[in-house]
Amino acid sequence: MSLPLLPVQDEQDLTSVTALAVTAVDPGGVLRMKLVPRDRIAQAGASGLGAAPSWHVFCVDNGIAFTPEIGVLGDQRLRPDLQAARVLGNGLAWAPAEFYEQSGELSALCTRGRLREAVRELASLGVAATVGCEVEFVLTAADGSALDERPWNAYGGTAALDREEFLLALLDDFRVARLEVDQCHAEYGDSQYEISFAAADPVAAADATVLARIVISRAARRAGLAASFSPLPFAGGSGNGAHVHVSLIRDGEPLFSGGHGPHGLTTEGGAAIGGIVAGLPEVIGVLAGSVLSGGRLLPGHWSGAFPCWGLENREAAVRLCAVHAGNANLEVKCVDPSANPYLAAATVLGLIADGLRRSANLPAEVTTHPAEAGHPTLPTDQSTALDALQDSPLARRILGPELLSALLAVRRHEVAVFADQDPSAVADRLRFSWSG
């Protein structure tokens, strides 16, 4: 059977496919998956797969955070986007999916659909965005224990070459999956690595984040290892980030360079920064809202703990990255891997749109460590972050009331289950909750 909807490089790719992994990411950032046999792929693309509305309120501990709107009744269609499918090798292909109602309408709870709406909103303002994603992960033994390695050589050749076989195989897996890697290096934390991917349109960039976790997790398993994308794989250790880079263009001209403002910012580029900085305290429950996020979002961790901006300031939540190839970009550093990547991108774009719409002022740049300048930090207590999110009209406008309700229910469940537990026990329990 031919599969003309799969965008493959050659017909040989088609004959290698045994099953299609269809994925969606729930509001709590957990990847959910169904496997479709080869001869049912075309039908799945046309009519979708059944999925209970409770998929939107599944929790990291396998609890279900039912809401007044989401209970045991009803059904939705999980429809894979076969135009975005990739062949991964060893019989497996992958496609992201969107949620549709049985009536055929896109579900208001669909996070990928919400990101597409955020892109359209920016377009209505005459602005186009490209997004680049970074994926950080920690390698562990297959049983989840810390690897017994020589003293870690952060950013060093030893740390990279000690895992040369794994990293080269991983880069080859990315090539097969047609994920364009900019760079790969050993990170600061023990057994931690980072992969940076080429910038793309926002939906494709979020898709790439999901696919990258699958590809990395498969490569780790083949090597007898495991990969953790938890915000805090081990209590007291370095956390994983999921930084989002954004570039903005209007009429072919960049908004973060070529202007008359600080470091070449245009007036609109400054308004975009102003929108992000002003809104971060209200939406950190989307970008870093898990029970483990607060253990990463701390001063001194280069995690973007301070809602401010600065040129190449790695303690600021918003880092202006200097002009490269004629175009600067913003790095939003406070995002972590427990965030749904579609909602994270939609939220950042929504803050930008808010700043552009109201012509927000560019805040004063922070040119030193934000703590030295007396800047407050973003909330690290999960309940405090969720209260701010719940009370935010801006968050409700960006996410929509249905998604906001589901996200709050999932995260409030985490508070109820984990808030009084030992941080080490929580880190152990959730080490692979956000893995592929």
CSV table of C-alpha atoms in Angstrom, one decimal:
chain,number,residue,atom,x,y,z
A,1,MET,CA,0.0,0.0,0.0
A,2,SER,CA,1.3,3.4,-0.9
A,3,LEU,CA,1.2,6.3,1.6
A,4,PRO,CA,1.2,9.4,-0.6
A,5,LEU,CA,0.5,11.7,2.3
A,6,LEU,CA,3.7,10.9,4.1
A,7,PRO,CA,6.4,13.5,3.1
A,8,VAL,CA,9.3,11.0,2.6
A,9,GLN,CA,12.5,11.4,0.8
A,10,ASP,CA,12.2,8.3,-1.3
A,11,GLU,CA,9.9,5.3,-1.8
A,12,GLN,CA,12.2,3.1,0.2
A,13,ASP,CA,11.2,5.1,3.3
A,14,LEU,CA,7.6,4.0,2.8
A,15,THR,CA,8.5,0.3,2.7
A,16,SER,CA,10.3,0.6,6.0
A,17,VAL,CA,7.3,1.9,7.9
A,18,THR,CA,5.6,-0.6,10.2
A,19,ALA,CA,3.7,1.8,12.4
A,20,LEU,CA,3.0,5.5,12.8
A,21,ALA,CA,3.4,7.0,16.3
A,22,VAL,CA,0.7,9.6,16.7
A,23,THR,CA,1.4,12.1,19.5
A,24,ALA,CA,-0.3,14.9,21.4
A,25,VAL,CA,1.0,16.8,24.4
A,26,ASP,CA,-1.3,17.4,27.3
A,27,PRO,CA,-1.5,20.7,29.2
A,28,GLY,CA,0.9,19.3,31.8
A,29,GLY,CA,3.6,18.8,29.2
A,30,VAL,CA,3.4,15.0,29.1
A,31,LEU,CA,3.6,13.3,25.7
A,32,ARG,CA,0.7,10.9,24.9
A,33,MET,CA,1.0,8.4,22.1
A,34,LYS,CA,-1.0,6.0,19.9
A,35,LEU,CA,0.5,3.6,17.4
A,36,VAL,CA,-1.2,3.1,14.1
A,37,PRO,CA,-0.3,0.0,11.9
A,38,ARG,CA,1.0,0.8,8.4
A,39,ASP,CA,-2.2,-0.1,6.5
A,40,ARG,CA,-4.4,2.1,8.7
A,41,ILE,CA,-2.3,5.3,8.5
A,42,ALA,CA,-4.2,6.9,5.6
A,43,GLN,CA,-7.5,6.2,7.4
A,44,ALA,CA,-6.2,7.7,10.6
A,45,GLY,CA,-5.2,10.9,8.8
A,46,ALA,CA,-8.7,11.2,7.2
A,47,SER,CA,-11.0,10.4,10.2
A,48,GLY,CA,-8.7,10.5,13.2
A,49,LEU,CA,-8.5,8.2,16.3
A,50,GLY,CA,-10.8,8.2,19.2
A,51,ALA,CA,-9.6,10.0,22.3
A,52,ALA,CA,-11.5,10.7,25.5
A,53,PRO,CA,-11.7,14.4,26.6
A,54,SER,CA,-9.9,13.3,29.8
A,55,TRP,CA,-6.7,13.3,27.7
A,56,HIS,CA,-6.7,17.0,28.4
A,57,VAL,CA,-6.6,16.5,32.2
A,58,PHE,CA,-4.3,13.5,32.6
A,59,CYS,CA,-1.7,14.2,35.2
A,60,VAL,CA,2.0,13.3,35.7
A,61,ASP,CA,1.1,10.7,38.4
A,62,ASN,CA,-1.6,9.1,36.1
A,63,GLY,CA,-4.4,10.9,38.0
A,64,ILE,CA,-7.2,12.6,36.2
A,65,ALA,CA,-8.1,16.1,37.2
A,66,PHE,CA,-11.7,16.2,36.1
A,67,THR,CA,-13.3,19.6,35.8
A,68,PRO,CA,-17.0,20.6,35.5
A,69,GLU,CA,-16.5,20.7,31.7
A,70,ILE,CA,-14.4,17.5,31.4
A,71,GLY,CA,-15.7,14.3,32.8
A,72,VAL,CA,-16.3,10.7,31.8
A,73,LEU,CA,-18.6,11.4,28.9
A,74,GLY,CA,-17.9,12.3,25.3
A,75,ASP,CA,-15.2,11.6,22.7
A,76,GLN,CA,-12.9,13.5,20.4
A,77,ARG,CA,-10.9,12.7,17.3
A,78,LEU,CA,-7.1,12.7,17.4
A,79,ARG,CA,-6.2,13.5,13.9
A,80,PRO,CA,-2.5,13.1,12.8
A,81,ASP,CA,-1.1,15.8,10.5
A,82,LEU,CA,0.4,13.5,7.9
A,83,GLN,CA,2.0,16.4,6.1
A,84,ALA,CA,4.2,16.9,9.1
A,85,ALA,CA,5.1,13.2,9.5
A,86,ARG,CA,8.7,11.9,9.6
A,87,VAL,CA,10.1,8.5,9.1
A,88,LEU,CA,12.4,7.7,12.1
A,89,GLY,CA,13.9,4.3,11.2
A,90,ASN,CA,13.5,0.8,12.6
A,91,GLY,CA,10.0,0.6,11.3
A,92,LEU,CA,8.6,3.7,13.1
A,93,ALA,CA,7.2,6.9,11.6
A,94,TRP,CA,5.8,9.8,13.6
A,95,ALA,CA,3.2,12.5,13.2
A,96,PRO,CA,1.9,15.3,15.5
A,97,ALA,CA,-1.9,15.3,16.0
A,98,GLU,CA,-4.6,17.8,16.7
A,99,PHE,CA,-7.9,17.3,18.6
A,100,TYR,CA,-11.2,17.7,16.8
A,101,GLU,CA,-14.7,17.5,18.0
A,102,GLN,CA,-17.0,14.8,16.5
A,103,SER,CA,-18.7,17.6,14.7
A,104,GLY,CA,-15.5,18.2,12.8
A,105,GLU,CA,-14.5,21.4,14.5
A,106,LEU,CA,-11.1,21.9,16.0
A,107,SER,CA,-11.3,21.4,19.8
A,108,ALA,CA,-10.8,24.5,21.9
A,109,LEU,CA,-8.6,22.2,24.1
A,110,CYS,CA,-6.2,21.5,21.2
A,111,THR,CA,-2.8,23.0,22.2
A,112,ARG,CA,-1.3,22.7,18.6
A,113,GLY,CA,-4.4,24.5,17.3
A,114,ARG,CA,-4.0,27.2,20.0
A,115,LEU,CA,-0.4,27.8,18.7
A,116,ARG,CA,-1.7,28.2,15.1
A,117,GLU,CA,-4.2,30.7,16.4
A,118,ALA,CA,-1.4,32.7,18.1
A,119,VAL,CA,0.5,32.7,14.8
A,120,ARG,CA,-2.5,34.0,13.0
A,121,GLU,CA,-3.0,36.8,15.6
A,122,LEU,CA,0.6,38.0,15.1
A,123,ALA,CA,0.0,37.9,11.3
A,124,SER,CA,-3.1,40.1,11.8
A,125,LEU,CA,-0.8,42.7,13.2
A,126,GLY,CA,1.5,42.4,10.2
A,127,VAL,CA,4.2,40.4,12.0
A,128,ALA,CA,5.7,37.0,11.3
A,129,ALA,CA,7.7,35.0,13.8
A,130,THR,CA,10.3,32.3,13.6
A,131,VAL,CA,11.1,30.2,16.6
A,132,GLY,CA,14.2,28.2,17.5
A,133,CYS,CA,14.1,25.6,20.3
A,134,GLU,CA,16.8,24.2,22.6
A,135,VAL,CA,16.4,20.8,24.2
A,136,GLU,CA,18.3,20.0,27.3
A,137,PHE,CA,18.4,16.5,28.9
A,138,VAL,CA,20.3,14.5,31.4
A,139,LEU,CA,21.5,11.0,30.6
A,140,THR,CA,21.0,8.4,33.4
A,141,ALA,CA,21.5,4.7,33.7
A,142,ALA,CA,18.6,2.6,32.4
A,143,ASP,CA,17.2,2.3,35.9
A,144,GLY,CA,17.1,6.1,36.3
A,145,SER,CA,20.1,6.3,38.6
A,146,ALA,CA,22.9,8.8,38.2
A,147,LEU,CA,25.7,7.7,35.9
A,148,ASP,CA,29.0,6.9,37.5
A,149,GLU,CA,31.3,9.0,35.4
A,150,ARG,CA,34.5,10.9,35.9
A,151,PRO,CA,34.2,14.4,37.3
A,152,TRP,CA,32.0,16.3,34.9
A,153,ASN,CA,33.7,18.6,32.3
A,154,ALA,CA,31.0,21.2,31.7
A,155,TYR,CA,30.9,22.3,28.0
A,156,GLY,CA,34.1,20.3,27.7
A,157,GLY,CA,35.6,17.9,25.1
A,158,THR,CA,35.9,15.1,27.7
A,159,ALA,CA,32.2,15.2,28.5
A,160,ALA,CA,31.3,15.1,24.8
A,161,LEU,CA,33.8,12.5,23.7
A,162,ASP,CA,33.1,10.2,26.6
A,163,ARG,CA,29.7,9.8,24.9
A,164,GLU,CA,30.9,10.1,21.4
A,165,GLU,CA,29.3,6.9,20.2
A,166,PHE,CA,25.9,7.9,21.6
A,167,LEU,CA,26.1,11.5,20.3
A,168,LEU,CA,27.2,10.6,16.8
A,169,ALA,CA,24.4,8.0,16.6
A,170,LEU,CA,21.9,10.6,17.9
A,171,LEU,CA,23.0,13.2,15.3
A,172,ASP,CA,22.5,10.5,12.6
A,173,ASP,CA,19.0,9.8,14.0
A,174,PHE,CA,18.2,13.5,13.7
A,175,ARG,CA,19.4,13.4,10.1
A,176,VAL,CA,17.1,10.5,9.3
A,177,ALA,CA,14.2,12.3,11.0
A,178,ARG,CA,15.1,15.5,9.0
A,179,LEU,CA,15.5,17.5,12.1
A,180,GLU,CA,18.1,20.3,11.4
A,181,VAL,CA,20.5,20.6,14.3
A,182,ASP,CA,22.6,23.7,14.7
A,183,GLN,CA,24.8,22.4,17.5
A,184,CYS,CA,25.2,19.9,20.3
A,185,HIS,CA,27.3,20.2,23.4
A,186,ALA,CA,27.8,19.0,27.0
A,187,GLU,CA,25.9,21.3,29.4
A,188,TYR,CA,26.7,22.6,32.9
A,189,GLY,CA,25.0,19.8,34.9
A,190,ASP,CA,26.4,16.3,35.4
A,191,SER,CA,25.6,14.1,32.3
A,192,GLN,CA,23.6,17.0,30.8
A,193,TYR,CA,23.6,17.7,27.1
A,194,GLU,CA,21.9,20.4,24.9
A,195,ILE,CA,20.7,20.2,21.3
A,196,SER,CA,19.9,23.5,19.4
A,197,PHE,CA,17.7,23.2,16.4
A,198,ALA,CA,17.4,25.5,13.4
A,199,ALA,CA,14.7,28.2,13.5
A,200,ALA,CA,11.4,27.5,11.9
A,201,ASP,CA,7.8,28.6,11.8
A,202,PRO,CA,6.4,28.3,15.4
A,203,VAL,CA,4.3,25.2,14.8
A,204,ALA,CA,7.1,23.4,13.1
A,205,ALA,CA,9.5,24.4,15.9
A,206,ALA,CA,7.1,23.1,18.6
A,207,ASP,CA,6.7,19.9,16.6
A,208,ALA,CA,10.5,19.6,16.5
A,209,THR,CA,10.7,19.8,20.3
A,210,VAL,CA,8.3,16.9,20.6
A,211,LEU,CA,10.0,14.8,18.0
A,212,ALA,CA,13.5,15.6,19.4
A,213,ARG,CA,12.4,14.1,22.8
A,214,ILE,CA,11.3,10.9,21.0
A,215,VAL,CA,14.5,10.6,19.0
A,216,ILE,CA,16.7,11.3,22.0
A,217,SER,CA,14.8,8.8,24.2
A,218,ARG,CA,15.0,6.1,21.5
A,219,ALA,CA,18.8,6.7,21.0
A,220,ALA,CA,19.3,6.5,24.8
A,221,ARG,CA,17.4,3.2,25.1
A,222,ARG,CA,19.5,1.7,22.3
A,223,ALA,CA,22.7,2.7,24.2
A,224,GLY,CA,21.4,1.1,27.4
A,225,LEU,CA,20.7,4.5,29.0
A,226,ALA,CA,17.7,6.8,29.7
A,227,ALA,CA,17.1,10.5,29.0
A,228,SER,CA,15.4,12.8,31.5
A,229,PHE,CA,13.7,16.0,30.4
A,230,SER,CA,12.5,16.8,33.8
A,231,PRO,CA,13.0,20.4,35.0
A,232,LEU,CA,14.9,18.9,37.9
A,233,PRO,CA,16.1,15.4,37.3
A,234,PHE,CA,17.8,15.2,40.6
A,235,ALA,CA,17.0,17.3,43.6
A,236,GLY,CA,19.7,19.8,44.3
A,237,GLY,CA,21.2,19.4,40.8
A,238,SER,CA,21.1,21.5,37.7
A,239,GLY,CA,17.7,21.7,36.0
A,240,ASN,CA,16.8,21.2,32.3
A,241,GLY,CA,15.6,24.3,30.4
A,242,ALA,CA,13.6,24.5,27.2
A,243,HIS,CA,14.6,27.9,26.0
A,244,VAL,CA,12.6,29.5,23.2
A,245,HIS,CA,14.3,31.8,20.7
A,246,VAL,CA,12.0,34.2,18.8
A,247,SER,CA,12.7,36.5,15.7
A,248,LEU,CA,10.2,38.9,14.4
A,249,ILE,CA,9.8,40.3,10.8
A,250,ARG,CA,7.6,43.0,9.4
A,251,ASP,CA,7.6,43.5,5.6
A,252,GLY,CA,10.9,41.6,5.4
A,253,GLU,CA,12.6,43.7,8.0
A,254,PRO,CA,13.6,42.5,11.5
A,255,LEU,CA,12.2,44.1,14.6
A,256,PHE,CA,15.1,43.2,16.9
A,257,SER,CA,17.8,44.9,14.8
A,258,GLY,CA,18.3,47.7,12.4
A,259,GLY,CA,16.4,50.2,14.5
A,260,HIS,CA,17.3,53.3,16.5
A,261,GLY,CA,16.8,51.9,20.0
A,262,PRO,CA,19.2,50.2,22.4
A,263,HIS,CA,21.4,47.7,20.5
A,264,GLY,CA,19.5,48.4,17.3
A,265,LEU,CA,16.0,47.6,18.6
A,266,THR,CA,13.1,49.0,16.6
A,267,THR,CA,10.2,50.6,18.4
A,268,GLU,CA,8.1,47.6,17.8
A,269,GLY,CA,10.9,45.3,18.9
A,270,GLY,CA,11.0,47.2,22.2
A,271,ALA,CA,7.2,46.9,22.5
A,272,ALA,CA,7.5,43.1,22.0
A,273,ILE,CA,10.1,42.9,24.8
A,274,GLY,CA,7.9,45.1,27.0
A,275,GLY,CA,5.0,42.7,26.5
A,276,ILE,CA,7.0,39.7,27.4
A,277,VAL,CA,8.6,41.2,30.5
A,278,ALA,CA,5.4,42.6,31.8
A,279,GLY,CA,3.4,39.4,31.3
A,280,LEU,CA,5.9,36.8,32.6
A,281,PRO,CA,4.8,36.9,36.3
A,282,GLU,CA,1.2,36.2,35.2
A,283,VAL,CA,2.1,33.3,32.8
A,284,ILE,CA,5.0,31.5,34.5
A,285,GLY,CA,2.5,28.9,35.5
A,286,VAL,CA,2.4,28.0,31.7
A,287,LEU,CA,6.1,28.3,31.0
A,288,ALA,CA,7.5,26.7,34.2
A,289,GLY,CA,4.4,25.6,36.2
A,290,SER,CA,5.2,22.0,37.4
A,291,VAL,CA,5.8,21.0,40.9
A,292,LEU,CA,9.5,20.7,40.1
A,293,SER,CA,9.9,23.9,38.2
A,294,GLY,CA,10.6,26.0,41.2
A,295,GLY,CA,13.7,24.0,42.0
A,296,ARG,CA,15.2,25.1,38.7
A,297,LEU,CA,14.0,28.7,38.5
A,298,LEU,CA,16.5,30.1,40.9
A,299,PRO,CA,19.1,32.9,40.8
A,300,GLY,CA,22.6,31.6,39.9
A,301,HIS,CA,21.2,28.8,37.7
A,302,TRP,CA,21.0,30.9,34.4
A,303,SER,CA,17.4,29.8,34.3
A,304,GLY,CA,15.8,33.3,33.7
A,305,ALA,CA,14.6,33.7,37.3
A,306,PHE,CA,14.2,37.5,36.9
A,307,PRO,CA,11.5,39.1,34.8
A,308,CYS,CA,13.7,41.6,33.0
A,309,TRP,CA,15.8,41.8,29.9
A,310,GLY,CA,19.4,42.5,28.8
A,311,LEU,CA,21.8,42.1,26.0
A,312,GLU,CA,23.4,38.7,26.5
A,313,ASN,CA,22.3,38.7,30.1
A,314,ARG,CA,21.9,35.0,31.1
A,315,GLU,CA,20.3,35.7,34.4
A,316,ALA,CA,17.5,37.7,32.8
A,317,ALA,CA,14.3,35.9,31.7
A,318,VAL,CA,14.6,37.7,28.4
A,319,ARG,CA,18.0,37.7,26.8
A,320,LEU,CA,18.6,39.8,23.7
A,321,CYS,CA,21.0,37.7,21.6
A,322,ALA,CA,23.3,39.9,19.5
A,323,VAL,CA,23.0,40.4,15.8
A,324,HIS,CA,23.9,37.2,13.8
A,325,ALA,CA,23.6,37.2,10.1
A,326,GLY,CA,21.9,40.5,10.2
A,327,ASN,CA,19.1,39.6,12.7
A,328,ALA,CA,19.0,39.5,16.5
A,329,ASN,CA,16.6,37.3,18.4
A,330,LEU,CA,15.1,37.0,21.9
A,331,GLU,CA,15.8,34.0,24.1
A,332,VAL,CA,13.1,33.4,26.7
A,333,LYS,CA,15.1,31.5,29.3
A,334,CYS,CA,12.5,30.7,32.0
A,335,VAL,CA,10.7,28.0,29.9
A,336,ASP,CA,11.4,24.4,31.1
A,337,PRO,CA,10.5,21.0,29.6
A,338,SER,CA,7.4,20.5,31.8
A,339,ALA,CA,5.7,23.1,29.7
A,340,ASN,CA,3.6,22.0,26.8
A,341,PRO,CA,5.8,23.2,23.9
A,342,TYR,CA,2.8,24.4,21.9
A,343,LEU,CA,1.4,26.3,24.8
A,344,ALA,CA,4.8,27.7,25.7
A,345,ALA,CA,5.3,29.1,22.1
A,346,ALA,CA,1.7,30.3,22.0
A,347,THR,CA,2.1,32.1,25.3
A,348,VAL,CA,5.4,33.9,24.3
A,349,LEU,CA,3.8,34.9,21.0
A,350,GLY,CA,0.7,36.1,22.8
A,351,LEU,CA,2.8,38.3,25.1
A,352,ILE,CA,4.5,39.7,22.1
A,353,ALA,CA,1.1,40.4,20.4
A,354,ASP,CA,-0.1,42.1,23.6
A,355,GLY,CA,3.0,44.3,23.7
A,356,LEU,CA,2.6,45.3,20.0
A,357,ARG,CA,-1.1,46.0,20.3
A,358,ARG,CA,-0.7,48.4,23.2
A,359,SER,CA,2.7,49.8,22.1
A,360,ALA,CA,4.3,48.8,25.4
A,361,ASN,CA,7.3,50.7,26.6
A,362,LEU,CA,10.7,49.0,26.5
A,363,PRO,CA,11.7,48.5,30.1
A,364,ALA,CA,15.1,49.7,31.4
A,365,GLU,CA,17.8,47.2,30.4
A,366,VAL,CA,19.5,45.3,33.2
A,367,THR,CA,23.2,45.4,32.5
A,368,THR,CA,24.4,43.5,35.6
A,369,HIS,CA,23.2,40.6,37.6
A,370,PRO,CA,19.5,41.3,38.2
A,371,ALA,CA,19.8,40.6,41.9
A,372,GLU,CA,22.4,43.4,42.2
A,373,ALA,CA,19.9,45.7,40.5
A,374,GLY,CA,17.3,44.8,43.1
A,375,HIS,CA,15.0,43.0,40.7
A,376,PRO,CA,12.4,40.6,42.2
A,377,THR,CA,12.3,37.0,41.0
A,378,LEU,CA,9.5,35.1,39.3
A,379,PRO,CA,7.4,33.0,41.6
A,380,THR,CA,8.9,29.6,42.4
A,381,ASP,CA,6.0,28.4,44.7
A,382,GLN,CA,3.7,26.4,42.4
A,383,SER,CA,0.5,27.6,44.1
A,384,THR,CA,1.5,31.2,43.9
A,385,ALA,CA,2.3,30.8,40.2
A,386,LEU,CA,-1.0,29.1,39.5
A,387,ASP,CA,-2.9,31.8,41.5
A,388,ALA,CA,-1.3,34.5,39.3
A,389,LEU,CA,-2.2,32.5,36.2
A,390,GLN,CA,-5.8,32.0,37.3
A,391,ASP,CA,-6.3,35.7,38.0
A,392,SER,CA,-4.8,36.8,34.7
A,393,PRO,CA,-7.1,38.2,32.0
A,394,LEU,CA,-4.1,38.2,29.7
A,395,ALA,CA,-3.5,34.4,30.2
A,396,ARG,CA,-7.2,33.8,29.6
A,397,ARG,CA,-7.1,35.7,26.4
A,398,ILE,CA,-3.9,33.9,25.1
A,399,LEU,CA,-4.9,30.4,26.1
A,400,GLY,CA,-8.7,30.5,26.0
A,401,PRO,CA,-10.9,29.7,29.0
A,402,GLU,CA,-11.1,25.9,28.2
A,403,LEU,CA,-7.4,25.3,28.0
A,404,LEU,CA,-6.6,27.6,31.0
A,405,SER,CA,-9.1,25.6,33.1
A,406,ALA,CA,-7.6,22.3,32.1
A,407,LEU,CA,-4.1,23.5,32.7
A,408,LEU,CA,-5.0,24.8,36.1
A,409,ALA,CA,-6.8,21.6,37.1
A,410,VAL,CA,-3.7,19.5,36.1
A,411,ARG,CA,-1.3,21.7,38.0
A,412,ARG,CA,-3.5,22.0,41.1
A,413,HIS,CA,-3.6,18.2,41.2
A,414,GLU,CA,0.2,18.3,41.4
A,415,VAL,CA,0.0,20.6,44.3
A,416,ALA,CA,-2.4,18.4,46.1
A,417,VAL,CA,-0.4,15.2,45.5
A,418,PHE,CA,3.2,16.4,45.7
A,419,ALA,CA,3.5,19.7,47.7
A,420,ASP,CA,4.2,18.0,51.0
A,421,GLN,CA,6.5,15.3,49.7
A,422,ASP,CA,10.3,15.3,50.0
A,423,PRO,CA,11.8,17.0,47.0
A,424,SER,CA,14.1,14.1,46.3
A,425,ALA,CA,11.3,11.7,46.3
A,426,VAL,CA,9.3,13.9,43.9
A,427,ALA,CA,12.3,14.3,41.6
A,428,ASP,CA,12.7,10.5,41.6
A,429,ARG,CA,9.0,9.9,40.9
A,430,LEU,CA,8.8,12.3,38.0
A,431,ARG,CA,12.3,11.9,36.4
A,432,PHE,CA,10.9,10.5,33.2
A,433,SER,CA,7.4,12.0,33.1
A,434,TRP,CA,8.4,14.4,30.2
A,435,SER,CA,10.5,11.9,28.3
A,436,GLY,CA,9.6,10.2,25.0
